[in-house]
């Protein structure tokens, strides 16, 4: 993620152990700035609409990293892209990432998919010489 030049204003994580560990690794790579924050709604079994509602207070943050679980994350991405948690069929394997551009609050449009990468693609970036 750092090799892609990504910076984060907030790092949100599920309260489940594996997600907490992943968020800890990311925050350590970024010098613990920002520190990760646990968001209860990112636990498994929470409806995507509840997750999106819980994210609303962070609308002022430019770049937010979310560490969570499937199938919830696919549902959240689908909801943000189309207005329905079931309209887009995505499968995030472990370590996969997606970047979305969210619309301004005043606009009535869907988010835009910027990119999506698998864990394998991210590893190749890490191994590439600079």
Backbone as a chain_set.jsonl record, in Angstrom:
{"seq": "XXXXXXXXXXXXXXXXXXXXXXXXXXXXXXXXXXXXXXXXXXXXXXXXXXXXXXXXXXXXXXXXXXXXXXXXXXXXXXXXXXXXXXXXXXXXXXXXXXXXXXXXXXXXXXXXXXXXXXXXXXXXXXXXXX", "coords": {"N": [[0.826, -1.193, 0.0], [1.954, 1.207, 0.753], [3.847, 1.424, -1.245], [2.239, 2.039, -3.371], [1.797, 4.61, -2.828], [-0.156, 5.325, -1.073], [-1.825, 7.025, 1.495], [-3.364, 7.354, 4.692], [-6.144, 8.765, 6.399], [-7.651, 7.675, 8.316], [-7.807, 4.491, 9.868], [-9.773, 1.793, 9.976], [-11.043, -1.005, 11.742], [-12.37, -4.306, 12.038], [-13.618, -5.793, 15.083], [-12.718, -8.354, 15.385], [-10.16, -10.829, 15.954], [-8.224, -11.526, 13.832], [-8.536, -9.456, 11.953], [-7.897, -7.269, 13.573], [-5.189, -7.833, 13.997], [-4.192, -7.571, 11.381], [-4.736, -4.851, 10.887], [-3.053, -3.773, 12.808], [-0.535, -4.439, 11.758], [-0.538, -2.874, 9.437], [-0.764, -0.262, 10.525], [1.638, -0.148, 11.945], [3.481, -0.202, 9.832], [3.017, 2.301, 8.832], [4.054, 3.936, 10.731], [2.433, 4.14, 12.962], [0.638, 6.183, 12.518], [-2.162, 7.11, 11.015], [-3.439, 5.876, 14.178], [-5.064, 2.703, 14.445], [-8.63, 2.231, 14.543], [-11.227, 0.579, 16.196], [-14.213, -0.578, 14.806], [-17.263, -1.536, 15.662], [-19.339, -2.307, 13.955], [-18.069, -3.5, 11.836], [-17.768, -6.129, 12.413], [-18.376, -9.608, 11.715], [-21.473, -10.561, 10.183], [-22.951, -8.229, 10.373], [-25.192, -6.091, 8.773], [-24.565, -4.665, 5.535], [-25.689, -2.076, 5.111], [-25.844, -1.034, 7.699], [-23.139, -0.831, 8.264], [-22.31, 1.116, 6.39], [-23.814, 3.265, 7.356], [-22.566, 3.585, 9.839], [-20.128, 4.5, 8.988], [-20.622, 7.055, 8.143], [-20.056, 9.323, 9.915], [-17.382, 9.669, 9.339], [-17.123, 10.966, 6.986], [-15.755, 13.297, 6.354], [-13.135, 12.558, 6.252], [-10.452, 12.061, 4.032], [-9.071, 9.778, 3.057], [-9.716, 6.541, 3.841], [-8.987, 3.492, 5.344], [-10.283, 0.276, 5.497], [-10.459, -2.599, 7.414], [-11.744, -5.68, 7.216], [-14.209, -8.275, 6.825], [-15.347, -10.97, 4.705], [-18.617, -12.082, 3.788], [-19.332, -9.485, 4.048], [-17.792, -7.125, 3.365], [-17.832, -7.124, 0.557], [-20.539, -6.682, 0.158], [-20.784, -4.116, 1.257], [-19.193, -2.62, -0.514], [-20.621, -3.064, -2.904], [-23.043, -1.826, -2.201], [-22.201, 0.854, -1.9], [-21.382, 1.371, -4.507], [-23.648, 0.896, -6.113], [-26.028, 1.277, -4.732], [-27.302, -0.917, -3.83], [-26.784, -3.746, -1.828], [-26.502, -6.14, -3.018], [-26.255, -6.04, -5.757], [-23.795, -5.935, -7.197], [-21.506, -8.454, -7.725], [-18.864, -9.384, -5.925], [-15.762, -10.828, -4.93], [-13.755, -10.799, -2.352], [-10.734, -12.022, -1.674], [-8.621, -13.189, 1.012], [-6.663, -10.51, 2.127], [-7.152, -8.897, -0.049], [-7.721, -5.772, -1.776], [-9.578, -2.767, -2.331], [-10.22, 0.304, -3.962], [-12.242, 3.061, -3.61], [-13.897, 5.956, -4.816], [-15.716, 8.192, -3.09], [-18.817, 9.932, -3.438], [-19.436, 13.486, -3.112], [-21.256, 14.713, -0.291], [-23.494, 16.256, -1.022], [-24.106, 15.457, -3.552], [-26.041, 13.25, -5.628], [-25.121, 10.584, -6.426], [-23.56, 7.463, -7.254], [-20.735, 5.794, -5.721], [-17.399, 5.607, -7.112], [-15.533, 3.045, -8.617], [-12.155, 2.799, -8.237], [-9.861, 1.121, -8.258], [-9.02, -2.393, -7.894], [-7.328, -4.909, -6.166], [-5.662, -8.041, -5.789], [-4.27, -10.028, -3.097], [-1.985, -11.299, -4.08], [-1.245, -9.636, -6.244], [-0.611, -7.311, -4.845], [1.58, -8.249, -3.379], [3.434, -8.656, -5.454], [3.949, -6.02, -6.179], [5.251, -5.177, -3.883], [7.601, -6.634, -3.992], [8.836, -5.672, -6.238], [11.635, -3.911, -7.512], [12.648, -0.619, -6.487]], "CA": [[0.0, 0.0, 0.0], [2.864, 2.356, 0.767], [4.471, 1.494, -2.567], [1.259, 2.702, -4.229], [1.722, 6.01, -2.422], [-1.388, 5.549, -0.326], [-1.793, 7.548, 2.859], [-4.687, 7.204, 5.282], [-6.561, 9.661, 7.469], [-8.238, 6.803, 9.337], [-7.735, 3.046, 9.645], [-10.857, 1.184, 10.751], [-10.927, -2.451, 11.753], [-13.318, -5.168, 12.735], [-13.121, -6.167, 16.409], [-12.253, -9.744, 15.407], [-8.711, -10.914, 16.151], [-7.394, -11.504, 12.62], [-8.607, -8.104, 11.405], [-7.112, -6.418, 14.471], [-3.777, -8.098, 13.715], [-3.878, -6.965, 10.084], [-4.712, -3.399, 11.078], [-1.851, -3.486, 13.584], [0.589, -4.517, 10.817], [-0.603, -1.691, 8.574], [-0.442, 0.946, 11.294], [3.075, -0.184, 12.238], [4.159, 0.192, 8.592], [2.801, 3.732, 8.652], [4.542, 4.653, 11.911], [1.31, 4.301, 13.891], [-0.09, 7.41, 12.205], [-2.988, 7.191, 12.215], [-3.679, 4.633, 14.914], [-6.301, 2.055, 13.988], [-9.804, 2.367, 15.398], [-12.153, -0.536, 16.049], [-15.595, -0.222, 14.488], [-18.057, -2.743, 15.96], [-20.174, -2.681, 12.815], [-17.277, -4.282, 10.887], [-17.777, -7.538, 12.81], [-19.149, -10.434, 10.786], [-22.905, -10.666, 10.414], [-23.613, -6.929, 10.401], [-25.681, -5.739, 7.433], [-23.803, -3.604, 4.88], [-26.306, -0.76, 5.322], [-25.433, -0.574, 9.032], [-21.724, -0.446, 8.161], [-22.269, 2.403, 5.692], [-24.325, 4.27, 8.298], [-21.536, 3.796, 10.862], [-19.03, 5.219, 8.352], [-21.057, 8.423, 7.826], [-19.326, 10.369, 10.641], [-16.029, 9.815, 8.812], [-17.241, 11.5, 5.627], [-14.761, 14.362, 6.139], [-11.818, 11.953, 6.046], [-10.195, 11.888, 2.601], [-8.625, 8.417, 2.758], [-10.037, 5.65, 4.951], [-8.71, 2.078, 5.126], [-11.168, -0.574, 6.29], [-10.025, -3.991, 7.519], [-12.944, -6.402, 7.622], [-14.428, -9.684, 6.477], [-16.311, -11.341, 3.671], [-19.067, -11.396, 2.572], [-19.781, -8.14, 4.398], [-17.116, -6.065, 2.623], [-18.375, -7.103, -0.81], [-21.854, -6.045, 0.245], [-20.579, -2.683, 1.493], [-18.712, -2.045, -1.772], [-21.747, -3.083, -3.829], [-23.981, -0.793, -1.761], [-21.637, 2.165, -2.213], [-21.301, 1.537, -5.958], [-24.913, 0.776, -6.839], [-27.203, 1.522, -3.905], [-27.813, -2.218, -3.396], [-25.697, -4.595, -1.325], [-26.49, -7.411, -3.761], [-26.254, -5.811, -7.202], [-22.477, -6.253, -7.747], [-20.951, -9.656, -7.115], [-17.414, -9.297, -5.745], [-15.213, -11.78, -3.976], [-12.469, -10.387, -1.81], [-9.998, -13.079, -0.976], [-7.829, -12.618, 2.104], [-5.635, -9.554, 1.745], [-7.537, -8.11, -1.216], [-7.984, -4.353, -1.528], [-10.346, -2.027, -3.318], [-10.24, 1.743, -3.732], [-13.449, 3.715, -4.1], [-14.037, 7.397, -4.611], [-17.077, 8.438, -2.639], [-19.325, 11.22, -3.897], [-19.672, 14.528, -2.11], [-22.538, 14.516, 0.391], [-24.598, 16.941, -1.689], [-24.396, 14.831, -4.841], [-26.831, 12.025, -5.572], [-24.557, 9.619, -7.36], [-22.886, 6.337, -6.619], [-19.282, 5.847, -5.633], [-16.693, 5.162, -8.307], [-14.479, 2.065, -8.389], [-10.883, 3.269, -8.77], [-9.081, -0.08, -8.544], [-9.179, -3.549, -7.017], [-6.14, -5.75, -6.281], [-5.583, -9.233, -4.955], [-3.088, -10.093, -2.249], [-0.867, -11.648, -4.947], [-0.827, -8.434, -6.972], [0.041, -6.424, -3.882], [2.897, -8.837, -3.081], [4.323, -8.375, -6.585], [4.357, -4.622, -6.052], [6.201, -5.082, -2.769], [8.87, -7.254, -4.382], [9.422, -4.936, -7.364], [12.658, -2.95, -7.085], [12.246, 0.789, -6.642]], "C": [[0.868, 1.255, 0.0], [3.521, 2.533, -0.59], [3.537, 2.16, -3.571], [1.117, 4.189, -3.891], [0.484, 6.337, -1.621], [-1.091, 6.034, 1.087], [-3.22, 7.469, 3.384], [-4.914, 8.23, 6.382], [-7.157, 8.868, 8.625], [-8.058, 5.356, 8.9], [-8.763, 2.414, 10.577], [-10.748, -0.324, 10.649], [-12.101, -3.105, 12.467], [-12.754, -5.476, 14.12], [-12.602, -7.605, 16.477], [-10.733, -9.813, 15.304], [-7.884, -10.787, 14.874], [-7.409, -10.117, 11.961], [-7.802, -7.13, 12.264], [-5.616, -6.59, 14.211], [-3.35, -7.455, 12.401], [-3.784, -5.446, 10.206], [-3.465, -2.97, 11.848], [-0.61, -3.483, 12.687], [0.625, -3.262, 9.945], [-0.217, -0.441, 9.346], [1.041, 0.989, 11.651], [3.882, 0.25, 11.015], [4.061, 1.692, 8.34], [3.221, 4.53, 9.886], [3.469, 4.977, 12.92], [0.561, 5.625, 13.72], [-0.875, 7.211, 10.94], [-3.055, 5.843, 12.929], [-4.981, 4.018, 14.408], [-7.4, 2.228, 15.033], [-10.718, 1.174, 15.146], [-13.563, -0.009, 15.81], [-16.425, -1.494, 14.643], [-18.858, -3.225, 14.769], [-19.401, -3.465, 11.76], [-17.144, -5.747, 11.294], [-18.63, -8.33, 11.817], [-20.625, -10.445, 11.182], [-23.656, -9.35, 10.467], [-23.984, -6.555, 8.966], [-24.856, -4.592, 6.839], [-24.38, -2.203, 5.09], [-25.938, -0.189, 6.693], [-23.974, -0.135, 9.034], [-21.611, 0.928, 7.508], [-22.769, 3.517, 6.608], [-23.279, 4.594, 9.369], [-20.341, 4.573, 10.299], [-19.352, 6.697, 8.106], [-20.31, 9.5, 8.614], [-17.901, 10.595, 10.122], [-16.009, 10.43, 7.418], [-16.217, 12.603, 5.34], [-13.363, 13.822, 5.916], [-11.609, 11.684, 4.561], [-9.878, 10.438, 2.248], [-8.863, 7.537, 3.986], [-9.737, 4.213, 4.527], [-9.611, 1.283, 6.058], [-10.639, -2.001, 6.24], [-11.214, -4.777, 8.052], [-12.992, -7.8, 7.046], [-15.421, -9.821, 5.323], [-17.446, -12.128, 4.311], [-19.48, -9.949, 2.815], [-19.114, -7.054, 3.553], [-17.598, -5.984, 1.18], [-19.725, -6.416, -0.836], [-21.751, -4.548, 0.448], [-20.14, -2.007, 0.195], [-19.849, -1.988, -2.789], [-22.752, -1.98, -3.485], [-23.48, 0.605, -2.123], [-21.596, 2.429, -3.715], [-22.666, 1.653, -6.631], [-26.159, 1.144, -6.047], [-27.856, 0.242, -3.422], [-26.635, -3.081, -2.956], [-25.57, -5.897, -2.103], [-26.345, -7.245, -5.269], [-24.93, -6.187, -7.86], [-21.931, -7.452, -6.992], [-19.43, -9.56, -7.105], [-16.981, -10.392, -4.792], [-13.841, -11.288, -3.564], [-11.846, -11.593, -1.145], [-9.17, -12.397, 0.1], [-6.744, -11.702, 1.556], [-5.963, -8.736, 0.516], [-7.875, -6.681, -0.83], [-8.805, -3.766, -2.658], [-10.276, -0.554, -2.941], [-11.483, 2.317, -4.387], [-13.321, 5.215, -3.91], [-15.488, 7.639, -4.27], [-17.537, 9.806, -3.097], [-19.409, 12.22, -2.749], [-21.058, 14.317, -1.526], [-23.705, 15.112, -0.388], [-24.983, 16.297, -3.021], [-25.205, 13.551, -4.644], [-26.317, 11.063, -6.633], [-23.846, 8.536, -6.576], [-21.386, 6.604, -6.523], [-18.69, 5.348, -6.937], [-15.604, 4.175, -7.91], [-13.203, 2.582, -9.04], [-9.98, 2.106, -9.146], [-9.396, -1.168, -7.527], [-7.962, -4.444, -7.245], [-6.229, -6.936, -5.338], [-4.337, -9.151, -4.074], [-1.848, -10.415, -3.088], [-0.347, -10.449, -5.732], [-0.102, -7.455, -6.049], [1.429, -6.936, -3.52], [3.891, -8.542, -4.203], [4.803, -6.937, -6.55], [5.419, -4.46, -4.978], [7.569, -5.581, -3.17], [9.575, -6.518, -5.509], [10.472, -3.96, -6.868], [12.199, -1.519, -7.329], [13.199, 1.526, -7.534]], "O": [[0.555, 2.239, -0.669], [3.73, 3.66, -1.039], [4.002, 2.783, -4.526], [0.411, 4.929, -4.577], [0.11, 7.504, -1.501], [-0.214, 5.509, 1.772], [-4.174, 7.513, 2.609], [-4.024, 8.528, 7.179], [-7.168, 9.327, 9.767], [-8.146, 5.036, 7.715], [-8.643, 2.488, 11.8], [-10.402, -0.861, 9.596], [-12.722, -2.532, 13.362], [-11.539, -5.426, 14.315], [-12.099, -8.03, 17.517], [-10.1, -8.976, 14.661], [-6.931, -10.009, 14.84], [-6.379, -9.665, 11.462], [-7.105, -6.263, 11.735], [-4.864, -5.615, 14.204], [-2.274, -6.865, 12.315], [-2.853, -4.834, 9.683], [-2.889, -1.92, 11.565], [0.265, -2.63, 12.836], [1.682, -2.665, 9.741], [0.584, 0.359, 8.862], [1.638, 2.066, 11.658], [4.858, 0.989, 11.147], [4.936, 2.276, 7.7], [2.793, 5.671, 10.064], [3.567, 5.964, 13.65], [-0.068, 6.122, 14.655], [-0.281, 7.149, 9.863], [-2.76, 4.802, 12.342], [-5.892, 4.734, 13.993], [-7.138, 2.352, 16.229], [-10.951, 0.804, 13.995], [-14.04, 0.881, 16.513], [-16.3, -2.421, 13.843], [-19.04, -4.43, 14.591], [-20.017, -4.046, 10.866], [-16.484, -6.525, 10.605], [-19.505, -7.768, 11.158], [-20.971, -10.349, 12.36], [-24.881, -9.348, 10.594], [-23.169, -6.694, 8.054], [-24.49, -3.657, 7.55], [-23.623, -1.243, 5.232], [-25.741, 1.019, 6.824], [-23.61, 0.82, 9.721], [-20.904, 1.802, 8.009], [-22.194, 4.605, 6.624], [-23.129, 5.752, 9.76], [-19.622, 5.232, 11.051], [-18.445, 7.499, 7.885], [-19.953, 10.522, 8.027], [-17.285, 11.613, 10.44], [-14.977, 10.41, 6.747], [-15.853, 12.813, 4.183], [-12.49, 14.548, 5.441], [-12.493, 11.138, 3.901], [-10.368, 9.926, 1.242], [-8.276, 7.767, 5.044], [-10.185, 3.769, 3.47], [-9.698, 1.57, 7.252], [-10.399, -2.547, 5.164], [-11.646, -4.576, 9.187], [-11.962, -8.43, 6.808], [-16.206, -8.921, 5.023], [-17.217, -12.795, 5.32], [-19.927, -9.265, 1.894], [-19.796, -6.151, 3.07], [-17.755, -4.889, 0.64], [-20.02, -5.651, -1.754], [-22.534, -3.787, -0.12], [-20.652, -0.945, -0.158], [-20.023, -0.974, -3.465], [-23.25, -1.287, -4.372], [-24.249, 1.44, -2.596], [-21.756, 3.569, -4.153], [-22.832, 2.405, -7.592], [-27.233, 1.305, -6.626], [-28.845, 0.285, -2.69], [-25.611, -3.137, -3.637], [-24.64, -6.671, -1.877], [-26.315, -8.243, -5.989], [-24.932, -6.709, -8.975], [-21.899, -7.46, -5.761], [-18.788, -9.646, -8.152], [-17.757, -10.828, -3.942], [-12.885, -11.355, -4.337], [-12.375, -12.12, -0.166], [-9.032, -11.173, 0.104], [-6.004, -12.068, 0.643], [-5.129, -7.947, 0.07], [-8.268, -6.411, 0.305], [-8.73, -4.218, -3.8], [-10.272, -0.202, -1.762], [-11.742, 2.087, -5.568], [-12.706, 5.68, -2.95], [-16.384, 7.333, -5.057], [-16.742, 10.745, -3.143], [-19.448, 11.846, -1.576], [-21.942, 13.794, -2.204], [-24.791, 14.533, -0.413], [-26.061, 16.561, -3.554], [-25.073, 12.863, -3.632], [-27.003, 10.772, -7.614], [-23.57, 8.684, -5.385], [-20.852, 7.514, -7.157], [-19.379, 4.747, -7.76], [-14.838, 4.43, -6.98], [-13.162, 2.784, -10.253], [-9.395, 2.099, -10.229], [-9.953, -0.912, -6.46], [-7.599, -4.711, -8.391], [-6.789, -6.85, -4.246], [-3.465, -8.308, -4.286], [-0.775, -9.865, -2.837], [0.863, -10.271, -5.865], [0.898, -6.849, -6.434], [2.36, -6.144, -3.369], [5.049, -8.218, -3.941], [5.963, -6.668, -6.864], [6.371, -3.697, -5.144], [8.586, -5.03, -2.748], [10.773, -6.707, -5.723], [10.231, -3.245, -5.896], [11.45, -1.249, -8.268], [13.019, 2.719, -7.778]]}, "num_chains": 1, "name": "protein.A"}
